[in-house]
Amino acid sequence: MYCKHCGKLIDEDSVFCRFCGKPQEIINQTEDLFVSAIPTTGMANGHEWVDLGLSVKWATCNIGAKDPTDKGKFFAWGETEAKNFYSEDTYKLKSFWGGYKKIGNNIAGTKYDAAAVQWGGLWRMPTKEEMQEHIDSCSWEWTPINGVKGSIISRNGNHIFLPYTQSMSGRGLLGNTSGSYWIGTLAEDNFTGCMSYAWGLLFFGSDFQKLDNLSAYRTSGRLIRPVLDDKY
């Protein structure tokens, strides 16, 4: 073999180079084989996950999607069934006395979580902290696939694809120039203190990804990309 530093020919089992004296960083083969045997993809309750080396594993598809490029179904925040019309009047979590029913500030993994209800098992919506980790720790690249606009999010040699689509209001989309996804965390309106908004992911291009609580009106329809607890 050749020294990794000076490039001179040395014995195959050398720990140090006999010319420059630098270590050769010999890999423990048993440990290396164990690490390589850990799966980075898998199935849970019939749905595929990818391990990006984060605190949770991410699904390869949205709820209701046939494949990674399919947008899937839209959900109002806290509702677990898709519908044809998204508005204040059709929102199932309105309070009889006005405002909204109190269902908690974090619905991930609860009966109000569309991912937990639709997919079962340990699947759930991501929290605000998990989505922020996804933004901060991964590489985001705007890359259309099969004519579908979206971003490839990659880390540690693995990736997922998030197709673009904005919120659903009434029966129509507000556009498809960016991506809008729900998070399981409620947001307080900075102006009125009313819990009219929930946190969401907003992204477009390769350089803009942020958590959004200004346009994520909870009665609108948005997509959901489920996550799976890393202990799975």
CSV table of N, CA and C in Angstrom, one decimal, residues 76-131:
chain,number,residue,atom,x,y,z
A,76,ALA,N,-56.1,19.9,6.8
A,76,ALA,CA,-56.1,21.1,7.7
A,76,ALA,C,-55.4,20.7,9.0
A,77,TRP,N,-54.8,21.6,9.7
A,77,TRP,CA,-54.0,21.3,10.9
A,77,TRP,C,-54.9,20.7,12.0
A,78,GLY,N,-54.6,19.5,12.4
A,78,GLY,CA,-55.3,18.9,13.5
A,78,GLY,C,-56.4,18.0,13.0
A,79,GLU,N,-56.7,18.0,11.7
A,79,GLU,CA,-57.7,17.1,11.1
A,79,GLU,C,-57.0,15.9,10.5
A,80,THR,N,-57.6,14.7,10.5
A,80,THR,CA,-57.0,13.5,10.1
A,80,THR,C,-57.5,12.9,8.8
A,81,GLU,N,-58.5,13.6,8.2
A,81,GLU,CA,-59.0,13.2,6.9
A,81,GLU,C,-58.9,14.3,5.9
A,82,ALA,N,-58.6,14.0,4.6
A,82,ALA,CA,-58.5,15.0,3.6
A,82,ALA,C,-60.0,15.3,3.2
A,83,LYS,N,-60.2,16.5,2.6
A,83,LYS,CA,-61.5,16.9,2.2
A,83,LYS,C,-61.4,17.7,0.9
A,84,ASN,N,-62.6,18.1,0.4
A,84,ASN,CA,-62.6,18.8,-0.9
A,84,ASN,C,-62.6,20.4,-0.8
A,85,PHE,N,-62.9,20.9,0.4
A,85,PHE,CA,-63.0,22.3,0.6
A,85,PHE,C,-62.4,22.7,1.9
A,86,TYR,N,-61.4,23.7,1.9
A,86,TYR,CA,-60.7,24.1,3.1
A,86,TYR,C,-61.0,25.5,3.4
A,87,SER,N,-61.7,25.7,4.6
A,87,SER,CA,-62.1,27.0,5.0
A,87,SER,C,-62.4,27.0,6.5
A,88,GLU,N,-62.7,28.2,7.0
A,88,GLU,CA,-63.1,28.4,8.4
A,88,GLU,C,-64.4,27.6,8.7
A,89,ASP,N,-65.3,27.6,7.7
A,89,ASP,CA,-66.6,27.0,7.9
A,89,ASP,C,-66.5,25.5,7.9
A,90,THR,N,-65.6,24.9,7.2
A,90,THR,CA,-65.5,23.4,7.1
A,90,THR,C,-64.5,22.9,8.1
A,91,TYR,N,-63.9,23.7,8.9
A,91,TYR,CA,-62.8,23.3,9.9
A,91,TYR,C,-63.5,22.5,11.1
A,92,LYS,N,-63.1,21.3,11.3
A,92,LYS,CA,-63.8,20.5,12.3
A,92,LYS,C,-63.4,20.8,13.7
A,93,LEU,N,-62.4,21.6,13.9
A,93,LEU,CA,-61.9,21.9,15.3
A,93,LEU,C,-62.3,23.3,15.8
A,94,LYS,N,-63.3,23.9,15.1
A,94,LYS,CA,-63.9,25.2,15.6
A,94,LYS,C,-64.6,24.9,16.9
A,95,SER,N,-64.5,25.9,17.8
A,95,SER,CA,-65.2,25.8,19.1
A,95,SER,C,-66.6,26.3,18.9
A,96,PHE,N,-67.6,25.8,19.7
A,96,PHE,CA,-69.0,26.2,19.6
A,96,PHE,C,-69.1,27.7,20.0
A,97,TRP,N,-68.2,28.1,20.9
A,97,TRP,CA,-68.2,29.5,21.5
A,97,TRP,C,-67.3,30.4,20.7
A,98,GLY,N,-66.8,30.0,19.6
A,98,GLY,CA,-65.9,30.8,18.8
A,98,GLY,C,-64.4,30.4,19.1
A,99,GLY,N,-63.5,30.7,18.1
A,99,GLY,CA,-62.2,30.2,18.3
A,99,GLY,C,-62.0,28.7,17.9
A,100,TYR,N,-61.1,28.1,18.6
A,100,TYR,CA,-60.8,26.7,18.3
A,100,TYR,C,-60.7,25.8,19.5
A,101,LYS,N,-61.0,24.5,19.3
A,101,LYS,CA,-60.9,23.6,20.4
A,101,LYS,C,-59.5,23.5,20.9
A,102,LYS,N,-59.3,23.3,22.1
A,102,LYS,CA,-57.9,23.1,22.7
A,102,LYS,C,-57.5,21.7,22.5
A,103,ILE,N,-56.5,21.4,21.6
A,103,ILE,CA,-56.1,20.1,21.4
A,103,ILE,C,-54.6,19.9,21.7
A,104,GLY,N,-54.0,20.9,22.4
A,104,GLY,CA,-52.6,20.9,22.7
A,104,GLY,C,-51.7,21.6,21.8
A,105,ASN,N,-50.6,22.0,22.3
A,105,ASN,CA,-49.6,22.8,21.5
A,105,ASN,C,-48.7,22.0,20.6
A,106,ASN,N,-48.7,20.6,20.8
A,106,ASN,CA,-48.0,19.7,20.0
A,106,ASN,C,-48.8,18.5,19.8
A,107,ILE,N,-49.3,18.3,18.5
A,107,ILE,CA,-50.2,17.2,18.3
A,107,ILE,C,-49.5,16.0,17.7
A,108,ALA,N,-48.2,16.1,17.5
A,108,ALA,CA,-47.4,14.9,16.9
A,108,ALA,C,-47.6,13.7,17.7
A,109,GLY,N,-48.1,12.6,17.1
A,109,GLY,CA,-48.3,11.4,17.7
A,109,GLY,C,-49.7,11.2,18.5
A,110,THR,N,-50.5,12.2,18.4
A,110,THR,CA,-51.8,12.2,19.1
A,110,THR,C,-52.9,11.8,18.1
A,111,LYS,N,-54.2,11.8,18.6
A,111,LYS,CA,-55.3,11.4,17.7
A,111,LYS,C,-55.6,12.5,16.7
A,112,TYR,N,-55.0,13.7,16.9
A,112,TYR,CA,-55.2,14.8,15.9
A,112,TYR,C,-54.1,14.9,14.9
A,113,ASP,N,-53.2,13.9,14.9
A,113,ASP,CA,-52.1,13.8,14.0
A,113,ASP,C,-52.5,12.9,12.8
A,114,ALA,N,-52.5,13.5,11.6
A,114,ALA,CA,-53.0,12.8,10.4
A,114,ALA,C,-52.0,11.6,10.1
A,115,ALA,N,-50.7,11.9,10.3
A,115,ALA,CA,-49.7,10.8,10.0
A,115,ALA,C,-49.9,9.6,10.9
A,116,ALA,N,-50.1,9.9,12.2
A,116,ALA,CA,-50.3,8.8,13.2
A,116,ALA,C,-51.6,8.0,12.9
A,117,VAL,N,-52.6,8.7,12.5
A,117,VAL,CA,-53.9,8.1,12.3
A,117,VAL,C,-53.9,7.3,10.9
A,118,GLN,N,-53.4,8.0,9.9
A,118,GLN,CA,-53.4,7.4,8.6
A,118,GLN,C,-52.4,6.2,8.4
A,119,TRP,N,-51.2,6.4,9.0
A,119,TRP,CA,-50.2,5.4,8.8
A,119,TRP,C,-50.0,4.4,10.0
A,120,GLY,N,-50.4,4.9,11.2
A,120,GLY,CA,-50.3,4.0,12.4
A,120,GLY,C,-48.8,3.7,12.8
A,121,GLY,N,-48.7,2.8,13.7
A,121,GLY,CA,-47.4,2.5,14.2
A,121,GLY,C,-46.7,3.6,14.9
A,122,LEU,N,-45.5,3.9,14.7
A,122,LEU,CA,-44.7,5.0,15.3
A,122,LEU,C,-44.6,6.2,14.3
A,123,TRP,N,-45.4,6.2,13.2
A,123,TRP,CA,-45.4,7.3,12.3
A,123,TRP,C,-46.1,8.5,12.9
A,124,ARG,N,-45.6,9.7,12.7
A,124,ARG,CA,-46.3,10.9,13.2
A,124,ARG,C,-45.8,12.1,12.4
A,125,MET,N,-46.4,13.3,12.7
A,125,MET,CA,-45.9,14.5,12.1
A,125,MET,C,-44.6,15.0,12.8
A,126,PRO,N,-43.8,15.7,12.0
A,126,PRO,CA,-42.5,16.2,12.7
A,126,PRO,C,-42.9,17.4,13.6
A,127,THR,N,-42.1,17.6,14.6
A,127,THR,CA,-42.2,18.7,15.5
A,127,THR,C,-41.4,19.9,14.9
A,128,LYS,N,-41.6,21.1,15.5
A,128,LYS,CA,-40.9,22.3,15.1
A,128,LYS,C,-39.4,22.0,15.2
A,129,GLU,N,-38.9,21.4,16.3
A,129,GLU,CA,-37.5,21.2,16.5
A,129,GLU,C,-36.9,20.2,15.5
A,130,GLU,N,-37.7,19.2,15.1
A,130,GLU,CA,-37.2,18.2,14.2
A,130,GLU,C,-37.2,18.8,12.8
A,131,MET,N,-38.1,19.6,12.4
A,131,MET,CA,-38.1,20.3,11.1
A,131,MET,C,-36.9,21.3,11.0
